[in-house]
Coordinates of C-alpha atoms in Angstrom, one line a residue:
M185 CA 106.7 129.8 75.2
Q186 CA 110.5 129.2 75.9
T187 CA 113.3 130.7 74.6
L188 CA 117.0 129.7 75.5
R189 CA 120.2 131.4 74.3
P190 CA 123.2 129.2 74.7
S191 CA 126.6 130.4 73.8
V192 CA 129.1 128.5 71.7
A193 CA 128.8 125.2 72.8
D194 CA 128.2 121.6 71.9
G195 CA 124.7 121.5 72.9
V196 CA 121.8 121.6 75.2
A197 CA 119.0 119.1 75.8
L198 CA 115.8 120.3 76.8
S199 CA 113.1 118.1 78.5
Y200 CA 110.1 118.8 80.8
S201 CA 107.9 116.9 83.6
A202 CA 104.6 117.2 85.1
D203 CA 105.5 115.8 88.4
Q204 CA 109.3 116.4 88.5
K205 CA 110.0 112.6 88.4
S206 CA 109.7 111.5 84.9
F207 CA 110.7 114.0 82.1
Q208 CA 109.9 113.8 78.5
P209 CA 112.3 115.2 75.9
L210 CA 111.4 118.5 74.0
A211 CA 114.5 119.1 71.6
T212 CA 118.2 119.4 71.3
A213 CA 119.7 122.8 70.4
P214 CA 122.1 122.8 67.7
L215 CA 125.7 123.0 67.9
G216 CA 127.2 126.7 68.3
G217 CA 125.7 129.9 69.4
G218 CA 122.1 130.9 68.7
S219 CA 118.7 130.4 70.2
L220 CA 116.1 127.8 70.6
E221 CA 112.6 128.7 70.7
L222 CA 109.8 126.1 71.9
V223 CA 106.1 126.4 72.1
L224 CA 104.6 123.8 74.6
D225 CA 100.9 124.6 74.2
D226 CA 100.3 121.2 72.7
R227 CA 102.0 119.8 75.8
L228 CA 101.0 121.8 79.0
S229 CA 97.5 122.1 79.8
Q230 CA 95.8 120.3 76.9
R231 CA 92.2 120.7 76.6
L232 CA 90.2 118.8 79.3
K233 CA 93.6 118.1 81.2
P234 CA 94.7 121.1 83.3
Q235 CA 98.2 121.4 84.4
Y236 CA 98.9 123.1 87.8
A237 CA 102.8 122.9 87.9
W238 CA 105.7 121.8 85.5
W239 CA 109.2 121.6 85.3
L240 CA 111.8 122.4 82.5
R241 CA 115.2 121.0 82.6
A242 CA 118.3 121.8 80.5
E243 CA 121.1 119.4 80.3
L244 CA 124.5 120.7 79.0
T245 CA 126.8 118.7 76.9
G246 CA 130.4 119.6 76.4
Q247 CA 131.7 122.9 77.5
G248 CA 128.5 124.7 76.6
A249 CA 126.8 127.2 78.7
V250 CA 123.1 128.6 78.7
T251 CA 123.4 132.5 79.1
A252 CA 119.8 133.5 79.3
V253 CA 116.4 131.7 79.6
R254 CA 113.0 133.3 79.3
L255 CA 109.8 131.7 80.3
T256 CA 106.7 133.0 78.9
T257 CA 103.7 131.2 80.6
D258 CA 100.0 132.0 80.6
L259 CA 98.4 131.4 84.2
Q260 CA 94.6 130.8 84.6
T261 CA 93.6 130.9 88.3
S262 CA 91.0 131.9 90.8
L263 CA 90.8 135.6 91.7
F264 CA 91.5 134.5 95.2
G265 CA 94.8 132.6 94.4
L266 CA 96.5 135.1 92.2
P267 CA 99.9 136.3 93.6
E268 CA 100.3 139.9 94.7
L269 CA 102.4 142.2 96.6
E270 CA 100.6 143.6 99.9
L271 CA 101.2 146.8 101.8
G272 CA 103.9 146.2 104.2
S273 CA 106.4 143.0 104.3
N274 CA 106.4 140.7 101.3
Q275 CA 108.5 137.6 100.9
V276 CA 109.4 136.2 97.4
S277 CA 111.5 133.0 97.1
Y278 CA 113.3 131.2 94.4
R279 CA 114.5 127.8 94.1
D280 CA 115.9 125.4 91.7
A281 CA 117.4 121.7 91.6
A282 CA 120.7 122.5 90.4
S283 CA 123.5 120.9 92.6
A284 CA 126.3 122.9 91.1
P285 CA 127.2 126.4 92.4
R286 CA 125.1 129.1 90.4
R287 CA 124.7 132.8 90.3
V288 CA 121.2 134.1 90.2
R289 CA 119.6 137.5 90.2
V290 CA 115.9 137.9 91.2
T291 CA 114.7 141.5 90.2
Q292 CA 111.2 142.7 91.4
K293 CA 109.5 145.5 90.0
W294 CA 106.2 147.2 91.1
V295 CA 104.4 150.4 90.6
E296 CA 103.9 152.5 93.6
R297 CA 100.6 154.5 93.7
T298 CA 101.3 157.0 96.7
A299 CA 98.0 158.9 95.8
W300 CA 95.7 155.8 96.4
Q301 CA 94.2 155.4 99.9
R302 CA 93.4 152.1 101.4
P303 CA 89.6 152.0 102.5
P304 CA 89.1 151.4 106.1
A305 CA 87.9 148.3 107.8
P306 CA 84.2 147.9 108.2
A307 CA 83.7 149.1 111.7
A308 CA 80.6 147.1 112.9
P309 CA 78.3 144.7 112.0
V310 CA 74.4 145.3 111.7
A311 CA 73.6 141.7 111.5
P312 CA 74.0 139.2 113.0
A313 CA 74.9 141.2 116.3
V314 CA 78.4 139.9 117.8
G315 CA 77.9 136.9 119.7
A316 CA 74.2 136.5 118.8
T317 CA 72.1 133.5 118.4
I318 CA 69.9 133.9 115.4
E319 CA 66.9 131.8 114.1
G320 CA 67.4 129.5 111.2
T321 CA 70.3 128.8 109.1
R322 CA 70.1 131.0 105.7
V323 CA 71.6 134.2 107.4
R324 CA 71.7 137.5 105.8
F325 CA 75.1 139.4 106.8
E326 CA 75.2 143.1 107.0
W327 CA 77.8 145.7 108.1
R328 CA 78.2 149.3 108.3
P329 CA 79.2 150.8 104.9
V330 CA 82.5 152.0 104.5
E331 CA 83.4 155.3 102.9
S332 CA 86.6 155.5 100.6
A333 CA 88.1 158.7 99.4
D334 CA 88.6 156.7 96.0
G335 CA 85.1 155.4 95.9
L336 CA 84.1 152.2 97.1
A337 CA 83.9 149.2 94.4
D338 CA 83.3 146.0 96.4
Y339 CA 83.4 143.9 99.8
H340 CA 85.3 140.6 100.4
F341 CA 83.4 138.6 102.7
E342 CA 84.8 135.5 104.5
L343 CA 83.2 132.8 107.1
S344 CA 84.8 130.0 108.9
E345 CA 84.5 127.7 111.9
H346 CA 87.8 128.5 112.9
A347 CA 88.4 131.7 115.0
D348 CA 91.3 132.6 113.1
L349 CA 89.6 132.1 109.8
R350 CA 92.5 130.0 108.6
W351 CA 90.3 128.9 105.7
P352 CA 86.6 129.5 104.7
L353 CA 83.9 127.0 105.5
S354 CA 83.1 126.4 101.9
P355 CA 83.1 128.3 98.6
N356 CA 79.7 129.9 99.7
F357 CA 81.5 131.5 102.4
E358 CA 84.3 133.4 100.5
K359 CA 82.7 135.9 98.3
Y360 CA 83.3 139.0 96.3
V361 CA 80.0 140.9 97.1
S362 CA 80.0 142.3 93.4
H363 CA 79.6 138.8 92.3
T364 CA 76.2 138.1 94.5
P365 CA 72.9 139.2 94.1
Q366 CA 73.7 141.5 96.9
K367 CA 76.0 143.5 94.5
G368 CA 76.2 146.9 95.4
T369 CA 75.2 146.7 99.0
A370 CA 77.3 146.1 102.6
S371 CA 75.8 142.8 102.7
Y372 CA 75.7 139.1 101.8
E373 CA 73.2 136.4 102.1
T374 CA 73.7 132.7 102.3
P375 CA 71.9 130.9 99.0
F376 CA 70.3 128.1 100.7
V377 CA 69.1 126.9 104.2
G378 CA 71.1 124.0 106.0
L379 CA 74.9 125.4 104.8
L380 CA 75.3 126.2 108.7
N381 CA 75.1 123.7 111.6
P382 CA 72.9 124.8 114.6
G383 CA 74.5 125.3 117.9
Q384 CA 77.9 125.9 116.3
T385 CA 79.9 128.9 116.4
Y386 CA 81.1 130.7 113.3
Y387 CA 83.4 133.5 112.6
W388 CA 83.2 136.2 109.9
R389 CA 84.8 139.3 108.7
V390 CA 84.8 141.7 106.0
R391 CA 87.2 143.9 104.0
A392 CA 86.5 146.8 101.3
R393 CA 88.1 147.5 97.9
S394 CA 88.2 151.1 96.3
Q395 CA 87.6 152.0 92.9
A396 CA 91.3 152.0 92.3
G397 CA 91.4 148.3 93.2
V398 CA 93.2 148.8 96.5
W399 CA 92.1 146.4 99.2
G400 CA 91.5 147.9 102.7
P401 CA 92.5 145.8 105.9
W402 CA 90.4 143.2 107.3
G403 CA 87.7 144.1 109.9
P404 CA 87.2 142.7 113.2
V405 CA 86.3 139.1 113.6
W406 CA 82.7 138.7 114.5
S407 CA 80.8 135.6 115.7
F408 CA 77.2 134.2 115.9
R409 CA 75.2 130.8 116.3
C410 CA 72.2 129.5 114.5
A411 CA 69.1 128.1 116.2
A412 CA 67.4 125.4 114.0
P413 CA 66.8 121.6 114.0
G414 CA 70.0 119.3 112.8
T415 CA 69.9 117.6 109.7
P416 CA 67.9 114.2 110.1
L417 CA 70.1 111.2 110.4
H418 CA 70.2 107.6 109.5
V419 CA 67.7 108.1 106.5
R420 CA 67.1 104.6 104.6
L421 CA 64.4 102.7 102.9
E422 CA 63.2 99.6 104.5
A423 CA 61.0 96.7 102.9
L424 CA 57.8 95.7 104.5
E425 CA 56.6 92.4 105.1
D426 CA 54.6 92.1 102.1
G427 CA 57.8 92.6 99.8
R428 CA 55.8 94.8 97.7
R429 CA 56.3 98.2 99.6
Y430 CA 59.0 100.3 101.0
R431 CA 59.2 102.6 103.9
L432 CA 61.4 105.9 104.4
V433 CA 62.7 105.7 108.0
W434 CA 65.2 108.4 109.8
A435 CA 66.2 109.5 113.2
A436 CA 66.1 113.0 114.9
N437 CA 69.3 114.6 115.0
P438 CA 70.5 115.3 118.7
A439 CA 72.1 118.4 117.6
G440 CA 70.0 121.7 117.3
R441 CA 66.3 122.1 118.3
A442 CA 63.9 119.1 118.8
P443 CA 61.9 118.6 115.4
V444 CA 58.3 118.8 115.4
A445 CA 57.7 117.7 111.9
Y446 CA 59.5 116.4 108.8
R447 CA 59.1 117.4 105.1
V448 CA 59.9 114.6 102.6
Y449 CA 61.3 115.0 99.0
G450 CA 61.6 112.7 96.3
S451 CA 63.0 112.5 92.8
N452 CA 64.4 110.2 90.1
E453 CA 67.4 112.2 89.9
Q454 CA 70.5 111.2 91.9
G455 CA 72.0 114.0 94.1
F456 CA 68.8 116.0 93.5
T457 CA 68.0 119.3 95.2
A458 CA 65.3 119.2 97.6
S459 CA 62.7 122.0 96.6
D460 CA 59.3 123.2 97.3
E461 CA 59.3 125.2 93.9
P462 CA 60.6 124.7 90.3
Y463 CA 64.3 125.3 90.1
V464 CA 67.0 125.7 87.4
V465 CA 69.8 123.4 86.9
D466 CA 72.6 123.7 84.4
F467 CA 71.9 120.7 82.2
G468 CA 75.4 120.1 81.0
A469 CA 75.1 117.8 77.9
G470 CA 72.0 116.3 78.9
F471 CA 71.2 112.4 79.2
C472 CA 74.5 110.8 78.1
R473 CA 75.0 107.1 77.8
D474 CA 78.9 107.2 76.8
L475 CA 81.7 109.6 75.8
A476 CA 80.7 109.5 72.3
E477 CA 77.2 110.7 72.9
Y478 CA 78.7 113.4 74.9
E479 CA 80.9 114.4 72.2
A480 CA 78.2 114.3 69.6
R481 CA 76.1 116.7 71.8
M482 CA 78.9 119.0 72.3
A483 CA 79.5 119.2 68.6
D484 CA 75.8 119.8 67.7
K485 CA 75.4 122.7 70.2
S486 CA 71.5 122.1 69.9
W487 CA 71.2 120.8 73.5
R488 CA 70.0 123.0 76.2
R489 CA 72.3 124.4 78.9
Q490 CA 69.6 125.0 81.5
V491 CA 66.4 123.1 82.4
T492 CA 63.7 123.8 85.0
W493 CA 63.0 120.9 87.3
P494 CA 59.5 120.7 89.0
G495 CA 59.5 121.0 92.7
N496 CA 59.8 117.6 94.5
F497 CA 58.2 118.1 97.8
V498 CA 56.2 115.0 98.6
T499 CA 54.4 115.7 102.1
E500 CA 55.0 116.7 105.8
V501 CA 54.8 114.2 108.5
R502 CA 55.0 114.4 112.3
G503 CA 56.9 110.9 112.7
T504 CA 60.0 109.5 111.8
E505 CA 58.7 106.8 108.9
L506 CA 56.4 106.9 105.8
V507 CA 55.6 104.5 103.3
V508 CA 56.7 105.7 100.0
A509 CA 57.1 102.7 97.6
G510 CA 54.8 100.2 96.2
P511 CA 51.6 99.8 94.1
G512 CA 48.7 101.6 94.7
L513 CA 49.9 104.1 96.8
E514 CA 47.9 107.7 96.7
L515 CA 50.7 109.6 97.9
E516 CA 51.9 112.3 95.4
G517 CA 55.6 111.9 95.0
A518 CA 55.5 108.2 95.9
N519 CA 57.5 105.7 93.9
R520 CA 60.7 107.8 93.6
A521 CA 64.2 106.5 93.1
F522 CA 65.7 108.6 95.8
Y523 CA 64.4 110.4 98.8
R524 CA 65.7 113.2 101.5
V525 CA 64.2 114.7 104.5
V526 CA 64.2 117.8 106.2
A527 CA 63.3 118.6 110.1
V528 CA 61.4 121.6 111.0
D529 CA 61.3 123.1 114.7
A530 CA 58.4 124.7 116.5
Q531 CA 59.4 128.3 115.0
G532 CA 59.2 127.0 111.6
N533 CA 62.9 126.8 111.1
R534 CA 64.1 124.2 108.6
S535 CA 67.1 122.0 108.8
G536 CA 69.4 121.2 105.6
P537 CA 68.3 118.2 103.7
S538 CA 69.5 114.9 104.5
D539 CA 71.7 112.6 102.6
Y540 CA 69.5 110.7 99.9
A541 CA 68.1 107.3 100.5
E542 CA 68.0 104.9 97.6
L543 CA 65.4 102.7 96.4
P544 CA 66.6 99.4 95.2
R545 CA 66.3 99.3 91.7
P546 CA 64.8 98.6 89.3
F547 CA 61.6 98.5 91.1
I548 CA 58.2 97.3 89.7
A549 CA 55.7 99.8 91.2
S550 CA 52.3 98.5 89.7
L551 CA 50.1 95.2 90.0
P552 CA 49.1 93.4 86.8
P553 CA 45.2 92.8 86.2
A554 CA 44.4 89.7 88.2
T555 CA 41.4 88.9 85.8
A556 CA 40.5 90.0 82.2
P557 CA 37.3 89.3 79.8
A558 CA 37.9 86.6 77.4
G559 CA 38.0 87.3 73.8
Q560 CA 39.5 91.0 74.6
P561 CA 43.0 92.1 74.0
Y562 CA 44.7 91.5 77.2
T563 CA 47.3 94.6 78.2
Y564 CA 49.6 95.3 80.9
R565 CA 52.2 98.1 81.1
P566 CA 54.1 97.8 84.1
T567 CA 55.5 100.9 86.0
V568 CA 59.2 100.7 86.9
V569 CA 61.1 103.2 89.0
T570 CA 64.8 103.7 87.7
S571 CA 67.0 106.6 88.0
I572 CA 67.5 109.5 85.4
G573 CA 71.1 109.9 86.0
H574 CA 73.5 111.8 87.9
L575 CA 74.5 115.4 87.0
T576 CA 78.1 115.1 87.4
S577 CA 81.5 115.7 85.5
K578 CA 83.7 112.8 84.5
P579 CA 87.4 113.2 84.5
G580 CA 88.0 116.2 82.0
Y581 CA 85.0 118.5 83.2
L582 CA 82.6 116.3 81.0
A583 CA 79.4 117.6 82.7
A584 CA 76.2 115.9 81.8
Y585 CA 73.5 113.4 83.4
W586 CA 75.5 109.9 83.3
E587 CA 74.6 106.6 84.5
R588 CA 70.8 107.0 83.6
E589 CA 69.3 103.6 83.7
E590 CA 67.3 102.7 80.7
P591 CA 65.1 99.5 81.5
R592 CA 65.3 96.5 79.2
W593 CA 62.3 93.9 79.5
R594 CA 62.0 90.2 78.6
L595 CA 59.2 87.6 79.0
L596 CA 60.1 84.7 81.4
E597 CA 56.7 82.9 81.2
G598 CA 53.4 83.1 79.3
P599 CA 51.0 81.3 76.8
A600 CA 51.4 81.4 73.1
G601 CA 50.3 84.8 71.5
V602 CA 51.7 87.0 74.3
R603 CA 54.0 89.5 73.4
L604 CA 56.0 91.8 75.2
D605 CA 57.8 95.0 74.2
P606 CA 61.5 94.9 75.2
S607 CA 61.6 98.7 75.8
S608 CA 58.5 99.6 77.2
G609 CA 57.6 96.4 78.9
E610 CA 54.1 96.6 77.7
L611 CA 52.4 93.1 77.7
T612 CA 49.9 92.5 74.9
G613 CA 47.9 89.5 73.5
T614 CA 44.7 87.7 73.4
L615 CA 44.3 84.9 76.0
P616 CA 42.0 81.9 75.8
A617 CA 39.6 81.6 78.9
G618 CA 41.1 79.9 82.0
E619 CA 44.1 80.6 84.2
H620 CA 47.3 81.4 82.8
R621 CA 50.8 82.0 84.4
L622 CA 52.8 85.0 83.3
G623 CA 56.1 86.4 84.2
I624 CA 58.6 89.3 83.4
E625 CA 61.8 90.7 84.1
V626 CA 63.2 94.3 83.8
T627 CA 67.1 94.8 83.8
T628 CA 68.9 97.8 84.1
P629 CA 72.5 98.7 85.1
A630 CA 71.7 99.0 88.8
G631 CA 70.2 95.3 88.7
S632 CA 67.1 93.4 87.6
A633 CA 63.5 92.8 89.4
R634 CA 61.0 90.1 88.2
Q635 CA 57.2 89.9 88.5
E636 CA 55.2 86.9 88.3
W637 CA 51.4 86.4 88.6
T638 CA 48.3 84.2 87.6
T639 CA 45.5 86.1 85.7
R640 CA 42.1 84.4 84.9
I641 CA 40.5 85.1 81.8
E642 CA 36.8 84.8 82.2

């Protein structure tokens, strides 16, 4: 809410901008003294369109003057980004775009809490030891508990690849411990394997917060390294000479320990999480074809917010290739749209999962019957590999499984009496004795694939 109180004047015109370049008119104050109150909720930070900065411009006409401006704005931000005063020196600045002389008074008010005491900094790490090289990349950080006269409420943990900790390595490495599974302890554990690189030096520190809400100073900066294999490189799918099968190929990462084995994971979900066990994902609005379907699901509220996906481990191999797609493969987890690879060293430490390799799609992973008895219904339902979609967010924070590939089938060639279901691809009919040429085609947003064959009816 913005309130302006012009004195007796000809008028004042108000406009606002989201980029300080293009200004949109808001209102013009009536002539004479008085006040003008505007509510800008419908213009600033509209639903699904967050606004992080904005500018208000007042243009005076005639001999008018603005004697007071009051701005009331709700601010939503990360706890880590809230402005606050700190013990010691604080610098607060004011700026505007006015070119004419002006008089500005800035008043700062705060509350002194002389009875409160800052908790001390953590004195020393428990694990990892300073400068140590530890096994694996999923690390549990521990430090000596801090004692505070006002009681201890929380710890703030930071890790960076920079010795001065100029910024955290990722959001996983700037945490309030009270918001993690390690709540109430002097520790923090990374949630996944592979968030850290082997052989690289990392730096971390901790500070404590009292029950009164006072943060203590940062503790010393401690360092460590991880020993593990590097993430496999150049992961890709290559077509074999028969044109019906694909093999997954990758290369060992020169960084880190030499791998002794590789674990392969496969899924029809783009961007899937490599997991040995079932895991829970936020389902968003589920599988959505377009914005209209998304909005219908949001209004219905019957869609599930979380689902449990099964584990997607395929197999473990010693080499750097594996045939994963094609008709007749007995490999569990064969014929998936996407694959990842994880390296394993002699100590059993795993790397993080590779980027995914993508099977050309749609891919027909079955073979039709070469022969069939005369006088009997002929049936063939092809197996096709497609993507179930990508759990991502479209502009406006619209989280759902987008870009799901729904196959459509058509008959290219076949004798009279043969029918093809355009949704399932199932081919049915009664064929006379002899040889018959058949052909089908499947199409998805990713492309199309054909299958042509000769069937003998005996």
